[in-house]
Amino acid sequence: MKCRKCGREAVINMRQHKLALCDAHFLEWVSEQTQRFIEKYEMFTPQERILVAVSGGKDSLSLWDVLLRLGYRADGLYIGLGIDGGVDYSSQSHVMCDKFLAGIQADLADRRSQTADPQLAPADSNWKPTLHMVDLAHVYGETIPQVAARTTRGRGKPCSVCGLVKRHVMNRVARDGGYDVLTTGHNLDDEVAVLLGNTLSWNAGYLLRQAPVLPADKPGLARKVKPFFRFYERETAAYALVRGIEYIYDECPFAEGSTSIAHKEILNQMEKDSPGVKLRFYLDFLRAREQGLFAQQAAHVELNACDKCGQPTSAPGRCAFCRLWEGKKTAEVGQASQV
Ligand code: AMP
Ligand code: FES
Ligand code: ZN
Ligand code: ZN
């Protein structure tokens, strides 16, 4: 297979786009496509401050890499969940984020000194990316497996508690750090698996809130965006590989046997027989959503500010996050520590 642009050996063939590319042209393509999605879906501008939630995995580290190389001012946030799973999962994930940061800082400094490219030195030429780190055990006194074991919400399924905690912490750090926008590394496979789940249960409320750009619900909250939502998982993996980004290969040990993994397998089988079906399913959903298919639901969702933390919640009084820690003394501090 030859690269469509230069005829060299291709490293990837994307059947859904009928496009094969060599290593250099693939890196360029990912970067150009990301910029195109950022503009098309009005995700953010070069003037805005961006917080990238990084898990140490291929998607979020590749996203951070692409945004920095495009010249965006993007800092990282790693949340230490305290998950071991026999593979020292959380500590290893953190190590990957630290390694990435050290590598990219050196790379950006090198490129700045070699070229006069203004994109590499956005508003402030002294600016360099940092990584915020929030360790749950340190800040809240418990790891995810511990909260999950203590609370009804988490019993038997840490993932639900984990999702809730991550969303809260991301919002808090974005708000306290004065970021305009919070980005996550969700790829098309993630989004389509969730979409299939939401469609199987016809959960109109969830369908309404599933989008690549979620505006800030309340003052002080950052907009949430997913710049990689149109890339297949194999493309983000290929990007990390070709770019030489080290990432954690292990999935979270609690994800094993989850419905979303089962959905991904079914969708991959469909994709094999019909290249592009995943992308079409998602884009057609977005179009239907734009046309107001789930709009009636909007009226029913009313949000209040949580009594304790101030984040929006549909429950009266305290939000689900704050209720998790009721009866437990925590030391939520105003600022995340910086590495
Ligand atoms: P997941 O829910 O594990 O599929 O992750 C989806 C996205 O959430 C990732 O691409 C990251 O952007 C973000 N994320 C997941 N885990 C963490 C973490 N421990 N710290 C910061 N961000 C995370
Ligand atoms: Fe949170 Fe797996 S990443 S339970
Ligand atoms: Zn090429
Ligand atoms: Zn709260």
Short mmCIF file of C-alpha atoms and ligand atoms in Angstrom, two decimals:
data_model
loop_
_atom_site.label_atom_id
_atom_site.label_comp_id
_atom_site.label_asym_id
_atom_site.label_seq_id
_atom_site.Cartn_x
_atom_site.Cartn_y
_atom_site.Cartn_z
CA MET A 1 0.00 0.00 0.00
CA LYS A 2 1.41 3.39 -1.04
CA CYS A 3 0.90 6.84 0.49
CA ARG A 4 -1.65 8.77 -1.53
CA LYS A 5 0.39 11.98 -1.19
CA CYS A 6 3.97 10.91 -1.91
CA GLY A 7 3.95 7.28 -3.03
CA ARG A 8 6.15 6.07 -0.16
CA GLU A 9 5.19 3.01 1.86
CA ALA A 10 1.96 3.71 3.81
CA VAL A 11 1.81 3.10 7.57
CA ILE A 12 -1.97 3.24 7.74
CA ASN A 13 -4.90 2.60 5.45
CA MET A 14 -8.13 4.29 6.52
CA ARG A 15 -10.79 2.40 4.62
CA GLN A 16 -13.60 4.71 5.65
CA HIS A 17 -11.78 7.61 3.96
CA LYS A 18 -10.23 5.49 1.19
CA LEU A 19 -6.96 7.02 2.28
CA ALA A 20 -3.54 5.43 2.86
CA LEU A 21 -0.69 7.59 4.20
CA CYS A 22 3.00 7.33 5.06
CA ASP A 23 4.24 8.25 8.54
CA ALA A 24 5.01 11.91 7.82
CA HIS A 25 1.82 12.53 5.88
CA PHE A 26 -0.26 10.75 8.51
CA LEU A 27 1.07 13.02 11.28
CA GLU A 28 0.35 16.03 9.10
CA TRP A 29 -3.16 14.75 8.31
CA VAL A 30 -4.06 14.21 11.99
CA SER A 31 -2.91 17.70 12.81
CA GLU A 32 -4.79 19.32 9.90
CA GLN A 33 -7.95 17.37 10.63
CA THR A 34 -7.84 18.34 14.31
CA GLN A 35 -7.52 22.01 13.38
CA ARG A 36 -10.41 21.61 10.94
CA PHE A 37 -12.66 20.05 13.64
CA ILE A 38 -11.71 22.74 16.17
CA GLU A 39 -12.85 25.41 13.71
CA LYS A 40 -15.85 23.60 12.23
CA TYR A 41 -17.38 22.84 15.64
CA GLU A 42 -16.22 26.16 17.15
CA MET A 43 -14.38 24.43 19.98
CA PHE A 44 -11.89 27.16 20.93
CA THR A 45 -9.66 29.89 19.59
CA PRO A 46 -5.87 30.36 19.81
CA GLN A 47 -6.44 33.08 22.41
CA GLU A 48 -8.18 30.77 24.86
CA ARG A 49 -6.57 28.80 27.67
CA ILE A 50 -7.10 25.08 27.36
CA LEU A 51 -7.03 22.32 29.96
CA VAL A 52 -6.43 18.82 28.57
CA ALA A 53 -7.51 15.98 30.85
CA VAL A 54 -4.81 13.36 30.38
CA SER A 55 -5.13 9.77 31.53
CA GLY A 56 -1.71 8.56 30.36
CA GLY A 57 -3.42 6.72 27.48
CA LYS A 58 -2.87 7.13 23.75
CA ASP A 59 -5.88 9.36 23.03
CA SER A 60 -5.38 12.10 25.58
CA LEU A 61 -1.57 12.24 25.28
CA SER A 62 -1.84 12.40 21.47
CA LEU A 63 -4.42 15.15 21.82
CA TRP A 64 -2.17 17.18 24.09
CA ASP A 65 0.68 16.67 21.63
CA VAL A 66 -1.34 17.80 18.61
CA LEU A 67 -2.73 20.88 20.38
CA LEU A 68 0.72 21.99 21.53
CA ARG A 69 2.21 21.47 18.09
CA LEU A 70 -0.65 23.48 16.60
CA GLY A 71 0.40 26.32 18.91
CA TYR A 72 -2.45 26.18 21.44
CA ARG A 73 -1.80 27.08 25.07
CA ALA A 74 -2.82 23.78 26.61
CA ASP A 75 -1.98 22.59 30.12
CA GLY A 76 -2.61 19.05 31.33
CA LEU A 77 -4.57 17.64 34.26
CA TYR A 78 -3.95 14.18 35.63
CA ILE A 79 -6.28 12.77 38.29
CA GLY A 80 -4.66 10.11 40.49
CA LEU A 81 -7.45 7.57 41.01
CA GLY A 82 -5.46 5.17 43.19
CA ILE A 83 -6.23 2.11 41.07
CA ASP A 84 -3.72 -0.71 41.22
CA GLY A 85 -5.37 -3.73 39.57
CA GLY A 86 -2.15 -5.73 39.79
CA VAL A 87 -0.48 -3.52 37.19
CA ASP A 88 0.07 -0.41 39.30
CA TYR A 89 -2.36 1.20 36.88
CA SER A 90 -2.68 4.73 38.29
CA SER A 91 0.99 5.24 39.16
CA GLN A 92 2.08 4.02 35.74
CA SER A 93 -0.45 6.31 34.06
CA HIS A 94 0.96 9.25 35.98
CA VAL A 95 4.52 8.34 34.96
CA MET A 96 3.43 8.40 31.29
CA CYS A 97 1.99 11.90 31.67
CA ASP A 98 5.17 13.17 33.34
CA LYS A 99 7.37 11.60 30.69
CA PHE A 100 5.28 13.09 27.93
CA LEU A 101 5.50 16.55 29.46
CA ALA A 102 9.27 16.41 29.83
CA GLY A 103 9.63 15.26 26.20
CA ILE A 104 7.30 17.83 24.67
CA GLN A 105 8.78 20.71 26.68
CA ALA A 106 12.21 19.85 25.31
CA ASP A 107 10.80 19.45 21.79
CA LEU A 108 8.96 22.77 21.84
CA ALA A 109 12.00 24.58 23.22
CA ASP A 110 14.15 23.06 20.46
CA ARG A 111 11.74 23.98 17.71
CA ARG A 112 11.35 27.51 19.05
CA SER A 113 15.08 28.05 19.02
CA GLN A 114 15.40 26.66 15.50
CA THR A 115 12.52 28.39 13.77
CA ALA A 116 10.88 31.74 13.94
CA ASP A 117 7.47 30.08 13.63
CA PRO A 118 5.09 32.38 15.56
CA GLN A 119 2.66 29.48 16.04
CA LEU A 120 5.07 27.85 18.42
CA ALA A 121 5.23 30.89 20.61
CA PRO A 122 1.58 31.93 20.94
CA ALA A 123 0.69 34.95 23.03
CA ASP A 124 3.57 34.72 25.44
CA SER A 125 6.88 33.31 24.29
CA ASN A 126 7.87 32.35 27.83
CA TRP A 127 4.82 30.19 28.22
CA LYS A 128 5.36 26.46 28.61
CA PRO A 129 2.88 23.70 29.35
CA THR A 130 2.41 22.39 32.88
CA LEU A 131 0.70 19.37 34.36
CA HIS A 132 -1.79 19.74 37.22
CA MET A 133 -2.05 16.70 39.40
CA VAL A 134 -4.94 15.91 41.74
CA ASP A 135 -4.41 12.83 43.86
CA LEU A 136 -7.78 11.67 45.19
CA ALA A 137 -6.38 9.89 48.24
CA HIS A 138 -4.47 13.02 49.16
CA VAL A 139 -7.23 15.56 48.55
CA TYR A 140 -10.34 13.56 49.46
CA GLY A 141 -8.86 10.88 51.70
CA GLU A 142 -9.93 7.91 49.57
CA THR A 143 -9.05 6.21 46.31
CA ILE A 144 -11.70 5.22 43.75
CA PRO A 145 -11.81 1.57 44.89
CA GLN A 146 -12.26 2.78 48.49
CA VAL A 147 -15.13 5.21 47.71
CA ALA A 148 -16.73 2.58 45.53
CA ALA A 149 -16.63 0.02 48.34
CA ARG A 150 -18.10 2.47 50.88
CA THR A 151 -20.98 3.93 48.89
CA THR A 152 -24.12 2.43 47.38
CA ARG A 153 -23.50 4.17 44.10
CA GLY A 154 -20.17 2.45 43.68
CA ARG A 155 -20.90 -0.97 45.05
CA GLY A 156 -19.80 -3.49 42.49
CA LYS A 157 -19.14 -0.86 39.83
CA PRO A 158 -16.36 1.64 40.53
CA CYS A 159 -16.72 3.04 37.00
CA SER A 160 -19.89 4.95 37.83
CA VAL A 161 -18.30 6.63 40.89
CA CYS A 162 -15.11 7.18 38.94
CA GLY A 163 -16.92 8.97 36.10
CA LEU A 164 -18.71 11.23 38.58
CA VAL A 165 -15.51 12.06 40.48
CA LYS A 166 -13.49 12.73 37.30
CA ARG A 167 -16.14 15.08 35.92
CA HIS A 168 -16.26 17.03 39.19
CA VAL A 169 -12.49 17.34 39.56
CA MET A 170 -12.02 18.34 35.91
CA ASN A 171 -14.63 21.07 36.27
CA ARG A 172 -13.13 22.31 39.50
CA VAL A 173 -9.58 22.54 38.18
CA ALA A 174 -10.80 24.21 34.97
CA ARG A 175 -12.78 26.76 37.01
CA ASP A 176 -10.13 27.43 39.66
CA GLY A 177 -7.36 27.64 37.08
CA GLY A 178 -9.31 30.13 34.94
CA TYR A 179 -9.35 27.87 31.86
CA ASP A 180 -11.78 28.68 29.06
CA VAL A 181 -12.19 25.17 27.86
CA LEU A 182 -11.74 21.61 29.07
CA THR A 183 -10.79 18.98 26.50
CA THR A 184 -10.82 15.20 26.76
CA GLY A 185 -9.34 12.56 24.49
CA HIS A 186 -12.59 10.74 23.63
CA ASN A 187 -12.35 9.21 20.17
CA LEU A 188 -15.03 8.08 17.74
CA ASP A 189 -15.08 4.52 19.08
CA ASP A 190 -15.75 5.83 22.61
CA GLU A 191 -18.50 8.14 21.41
CA VAL A 192 -20.20 5.58 19.19
CA ALA A 193 -20.17 2.93 21.94
CA VAL A 194 -21.91 5.38 24.29
CA LEU A 195 -24.32 6.36 21.54
CA LEU A 196 -25.27 2.74 20.95
CA GLY A 197 -25.91 2.30 24.69
CA ASN A 198 -28.01 5.45 24.86
CA THR A 199 -29.96 4.43 21.77
CA LEU A 200 -30.64 0.91 23.01
CA SER A 201 -32.30 2.43 26.07
CA TRP A 202 -33.64 5.48 24.18
CA ASN A 203 -32.33 7.69 26.93
CA ALA A 204 -33.28 11.04 25.42
CA GLY A 205 -31.72 13.04 28.26
CA TYR A 206 -28.33 11.40 27.72
CA LEU A 207 -28.67 11.65 23.94
CA LEU A 208 -29.28 15.37 24.28
CA ARG A 209 -26.13 15.83 26.34
CA GLN A 210 -23.93 13.71 24.06
CA ALA A 211 -22.02 16.11 21.82
CA PRO A 212 -18.49 17.07 20.81
CA VAL A 213 -19.02 20.52 22.31
CA LEU A 214 -20.92 21.11 25.54
CA PRO A 215 -21.34 24.77 26.38
CA ALA A 216 -20.65 25.89 29.97
CA ASP A 217 -23.89 25.23 31.87
CA LYS A 218 -23.28 27.89 34.49
CA PRO A 219 -20.98 30.86 34.98
CA GLY A 220 -17.54 29.77 36.11
CA LEU A 221 -17.70 26.41 34.38
CA ALA A 222 -15.57 25.63 31.37
CA ARG A 223 -16.90 24.53 28.01
CA LYS A 224 -16.22 20.83 27.40
CA VAL A 225 -14.95 19.68 24.03
CA LYS A 226 -13.66 16.51 22.38
CA PRO A 227 -11.40 17.51 19.48
CA PHE A 228 -10.62 13.84 18.58
CA PHE A 229 -14.23 12.70 18.38
CA ARG A 230 -14.01 12.01 14.64
CA PHE A 231 -10.83 9.90 14.79
CA TYR A 232 -11.07 6.13 15.03
CA GLU A 233 -9.23 4.56 17.94
CA ARG A 234 -6.74 2.88 15.59
CA GLU A 235 -5.87 6.32 14.22
CA THR A 236 -5.06 7.83 17.62
CA ALA A 237 -3.06 4.69 18.46
CA ALA A 238 -1.18 5.03 15.16
CA TYR A 239 -0.52 8.70 15.88
CA ALA A 240 1.03 7.90 19.28
CA LEU A 241 3.11 5.12 17.76
CA VAL A 242 4.40 7.13 14.81
CA ARG A 243 5.08 10.18 16.97
CA GLY A 244 6.89 7.99 19.52
CA ILE A 245 4.62 8.87 22.45
CA GLU A 246 4.88 6.34 25.27
CA TYR A 247 1.50 5.56 26.80
CA ILE A 248 -0.11 3.06 29.12
CA TYR A 249 -1.34 0.07 27.11
CA ASP A 250 -3.41 -1.46 29.87
CA GLU A 251 -7.08 -0.59 30.02
CA CYS A 252 -8.39 0.34 33.45
CA PRO A 253 -8.72 -3.02 35.26
CA PHE A 254 -12.33 -2.22 36.15
CA ALA A 255 -13.30 -1.75 32.50
CA GLU A 256 -13.00 -5.47 31.84
CA GLY A 257 -16.32 -6.98 30.82
CA SER A 258 -18.02 -3.57 30.59
CA THR A 259 -20.92 -2.95 28.25
CA SER A 260 -19.01 -0.27 26.41
CA ILE A 261 -16.25 -2.75 25.52
CA ALA A 262 -18.89 -5.21 24.30
CA HIS A 263 -20.47 -2.45 22.21
CA LYS A 264 -17.10 -1.55 20.72
CA GLU A 265 -16.60 -5.15 19.61
CA ILE A 266 -20.00 -5.30 17.94
CA LEU A 267 -19.42 -1.99 16.20
CA ASN A 268 -15.99 -3.12 14.99
CA GLN A 269 -17.58 -6.19 13.48
CA MET A 270 -20.05 -3.96 11.63
CA GLU A 271 -17.23 -1.66 10.53
CA LYS A 272 -15.36 -4.61 9.04
CA ASP A 273 -18.28 -5.42 6.77
CA SER A 274 -19.14 -1.83 6.06
CA PRO A 275 -16.24 0.64 6.37
CA GLY A 276 -17.38 4.02 7.63
CA VAL A 277 -20.51 2.78 9.42
CA LYS A 278 -19.31 4.02 12.82
CA LEU A 279 -18.56 7.50 11.53
CA ARG A 280 -21.88 7.72 9.65
CA PHE A 281 -23.85 6.51 12.68
CA TYR A 282 -22.33 9.26 14.81
CA LEU A 283 -22.50 12.09 12.26
CA ASP A 284 -26.10 11.24 11.36
CA PHE A 285 -26.94 11.29 15.07
CA LEU A 286 -25.37 14.75 15.42
CA ARG A 287 -27.41 15.97 12.47
CA ALA A 288 -30.64 14.63 13.99
CA ARG A 289 -29.72 16.23 17.30
CA GLU A 290 -29.05 19.57 15.57
CA GLN A 291 -32.46 19.30 13.94
CA GLY A 292 -34.00 19.17 17.40
CA LEU A 293 -34.86 15.47 17.60
CA PHE A 294 -34.32 15.43 21.37
CA ALA A 295 -35.06 19.10 22.03
CA GLN A 296 -38.24 18.50 24.01
CA GLN A 297 -36.11 16.97 26.73
CA ALA A 298 -34.25 20.26 27.23
CA ALA A 299 -37.16 21.85 29.04
CA HIS A 300 -37.18 19.10 31.68
CA VAL A 301 -33.57 19.44 32.80
CA GLU A 302 -33.26 22.18 35.40
CA LEU A 303 -29.95 22.76 37.10
CA ASN A 304 -29.25 24.36 40.48
CA ALA A 305 -25.94 25.22 42.08
CA CYS A 306 -24.86 22.62 44.66
CA ASP A 307 -25.07 24.01 48.24
CA LYS A 308 -21.54 22.88 49.00
CA CYS A 309 -19.33 23.07 45.92
CA GLY A 310 -21.37 25.33 43.64
CA GLN A 311 -21.24 23.01 40.63
CA PRO A 312 -24.49 22.53 38.70
CA THR A 313 -26.71 19.67 39.75
CA SER A 314 -30.21 18.48 38.90
CA ALA A 315 -30.70 17.40 42.53
CA PRO A 316 -31.92 19.92 45.12
CA GLY A 317 -29.29 20.74 47.79
CA ARG A 318 -26.02 18.90 47.39
CA CYS A 319 -24.73 17.39 44.16
CA ALA A 320 -24.04 13.68 43.74
CA PHE A 321 -20.30 14.28 44.15
CA CYS A 322 -20.66 16.01 47.51
CA ARG A 323 -23.12 13.37 48.71
CA LEU A 324 -20.46 10.73 48.00
CA TRP A 325 -18.28 12.17 50.73
CA GLU A 326 -20.98 12.88 53.33
CA GLY A 327 -19.86 11.66 56.72
CA LYS A 328 -16.28 11.56 55.52
CA LYS A 329 -13.89 14.38 56.38
CA THR A 330 -12.19 15.65 53.25
CA ALA A 331 -9.71 18.38 52.56
CA GLU A 332 -10.80 19.70 49.19
CA VAL A 333 -8.35 22.46 48.59
CA GLY A 334 -8.91 25.42 46.34
CA GLN A 335 -6.01 24.71 44.05
CA ALA A 336 -4.72 21.55 42.49
CA SER A 337 -1.04 21.03 43.13
CA GLN A 338 1.18 21.73 40.16
CA VAL A 339 3.99 19.55 38.97
P1 AMP B 1 -12.11 7.13 29.77
O1 AMP B 1 -13.33 7.56 30.48
O2 AMP B 1 -11.13 6.40 30.64
O3 AMP B 1 -12.38 6.47 28.46
O4 AMP B 1 -11.34 8.47 29.41
C1 AMP B 1 -11.91 9.44 28.58
C2 AMP B 1 -11.10 10.71 28.70
O5 AMP B 1 -11.18 11.21 30.03
C3 AMP B 1 -9.61 10.54 28.42
O6 AMP B 1 -9.33 10.63 27.05
C4 AMP B 1 -9.03 11.69 29.21
O7 AMP B 1 -9.16 12.88 28.48
C5 AMP B 1 -9.94 11.77 30.42
N1 AMP B 1 -9.40 11.00 31.57
C6 AMP B 1 -9.59 9.68 31.86
N2 AMP B 1 -8.95 9.34 33.00
C7 AMP B 1 -8.32 10.45 33.45
C8 AMP B 1 -7.48 10.74 34.58
N3 AMP B 1 -7.16 9.81 35.47
N4 AMP B 1 -7.03 12.01 34.72
C9 AMP B 1 -7.36 12.96 33.83
N5 AMP B 1 -8.14 12.74 32.75
C10 AMP B 1 -8.62 11.51 32.55
FE1 FES B 2 -12.26 4.85 36.54
FE2 FES B 2 -11.70 2.64 35.51
S1 FES B 2 -10.87 4.58 35.02
S2 FES B 2 -12.97 2.92 37.16
ZN ZN B 3 3.52 10.36 2.13
ZN ZN B 4 -21.32 19.60 45.20
#
